[in-house]
Amino acid sequence: MNATAHSFIVNIDVPDLAAAEVFYLAAFGLRIGRRLGAGAVELLGGPTPLYLLQNEAGSAATEDGDVRDYERHWTPLHLDWVVDDIDAALVRAVTAGATLEQPVRKRPWGWIAVLADPFGHGFCLIQFSREGYDALVE
């Protein structure tokens, strides 16, 4: 049996599905795919489907008693949106409602800006230089 994954999807819990749709469509140029009942929507236009899942703040996130909290939070897993023009992408995201947390900074592999969506989820905008991550290879 081959247990190798052949693709992945991204799920993002949000407390307000309608507001999240507005943000993600405006900030990243995604489009609505399928509506999966009243509490979920598929967004297309990126390299993998993104699913927004309506889950109220304070609702159970795990069986161990963790609850959803939509205040700004840090997680070791976040989305990096790779863009061709980081300045234009930054304007688009902030205009859509993102919060800029760290302005555009130059790195050996390109440029990065750190933001948060209106629901507390952090994300980065990345514009690679011609070398990209190869600039880090020794």
XYZ file of C-alpha atoms in Angstrom:
138
model
C 0.000 0.000 0.000
C 1.306 3.442 -0.921
C 0.575 5.961 1.840
C 2.229 8.915 0.090
C 0.031 12.000 0.001
C -0.597 13.259 -3.520
C -1.896 16.703 -2.593
C -3.076 18.796 0.328
C -5.798 21.273 1.137
C -5.855 24.152 3.584
C -8.663 24.665 6.124
C -9.042 27.948 7.993
C -11.474 28.257 10.887
C -13.252 31.628 10.986
C -15.994 33.012 13.229
C -17.772 34.856 10.392
C -17.894 33.018 7.062
C -19.315 35.934 5.070
C -16.641 38.342 6.327
C -13.914 35.776 5.673
C -15.118 35.283 2.099
C -14.949 39.026 1.485
C -11.440 39.233 2.943
C -9.882 36.229 1.189
C -11.391 37.064 -2.199
C -10.271 40.707 -1.995
C -6.855 40.123 -0.398
C -5.660 37.270 -2.619
C -7.822 37.304 -5.735
C -9.375 33.928 -4.982
C -12.802 32.882 -6.244
C -15.584 30.835 -4.706
C -15.661 27.206 -5.763
C -18.266 25.105 -3.979
C -20.439 25.908 -0.993
C -20.323 22.970 1.372
C -23.470 23.584 3.368
C -24.079 26.697 5.417
C -20.764 26.551 7.271
C -18.054 26.036 4.668
C -16.901 27.433 1.357
C -14.185 26.338 -1.039
C -11.941 29.053 -2.443
C -10.040 28.450 -5.660
C -7.384 30.296 -7.614
C -4.300 29.371 -5.626
C -2.096 26.285 -5.926
C -4.395 24.282 -3.651
C -8.012 24.665 -2.538
C -8.561 26.744 0.582
C -11.612 25.971 2.732
C -13.118 28.499 5.101
C -14.917 26.752 7.965
C -17.375 28.628 10.173
C -16.636 27.831 13.815
C -17.713 30.172 16.581
C -15.207 31.652 19.011
C -15.198 29.581 22.185
C -16.363 26.406 20.438
C -14.488 23.174 21.138
C -11.388 22.778 18.983
C -10.178 19.481 20.474
C -11.492 16.787 22.767
C -8.904 17.928 25.330
C -10.802 21.136 26.010
C -9.017 23.564 23.704
C -11.389 26.210 22.369
C -11.209 28.448 19.332
C -9.894 31.938 19.958
C -9.851 34.494 17.156
C -7.736 37.093 18.909
C -4.339 37.482 17.257
C -2.467 34.276 17.952
C 0.798 32.711 16.937
C 0.973 29.276 15.417
C 3.982 27.460 13.993
C 1.889 26.620 10.928
C 0.874 29.554 8.746
C 0.419 30.446 5.093
C 3.104 32.156 3.038
C 1.562 33.742 -0.057
C 4.162 33.896 -2.848
C 3.602 36.990 -4.983
C 5.254 38.666 -7.965
C 4.986 42.219 -6.576
C 5.135 42.381 -2.783
C 4.346 46.102 -2.621
C 1.141 45.704 -4.664
C 0.182 42.539 -2.741
C 0.707 44.363 0.560
C -1.562 47.226 -0.475
C -4.201 44.740 -1.635
C -4.099 42.701 1.602
C -4.171 45.732 3.921
C -6.966 47.351 1.895
C -8.946 44.104 2.286
C -8.541 44.241 6.080
C -5.208 42.601 6.926
C -3.039 44.064 9.683
C 0.593 44.742 8.824
C 2.768 43.469 11.670
C 6.231 43.662 10.108
C 6.854 45.771 6.996
C 8.615 44.476 3.908
C 12.118 43.333 4.735
C 14.894 42.191 2.413
C 16.243 38.689 2.900
C 18.978 36.827 0.969
C 16.246 34.924 -0.920
C 13.890 37.867 -1.570
C 11.422 40.008 0.432
C 8.934 39.243 3.215
C 6.133 41.067 5.030
C 4.298 39.652 8.060
C 0.556 40.272 8.462
C -2.559 38.948 10.178
C -5.989 38.380 8.690
C -9.056 39.883 10.430
C -9.560 36.584 12.301
C -6.205 36.473 14.111
C -4.379 34.156 11.692
C -0.859 35.236 10.801
C 0.435 35.004 7.242
C 3.363 36.248 5.201
C 3.699 37.750 1.767
C 6.861 36.580 0.027
C 8.449 37.780 -3.179
C 11.375 35.613 -4.205
C 14.488 37.031 -5.849
C 15.688 35.327 -9.022
C 17.699 32.877 -6.879
C 14.939 32.279 -4.313
C 15.833 29.771 -1.627
C 18.788 28.635 -3.774
C 20.542 31.733 -2.409
C 20.716 29.879 0.936
C 22.202 26.636 -0.407
C 25.798 26.103 0.632
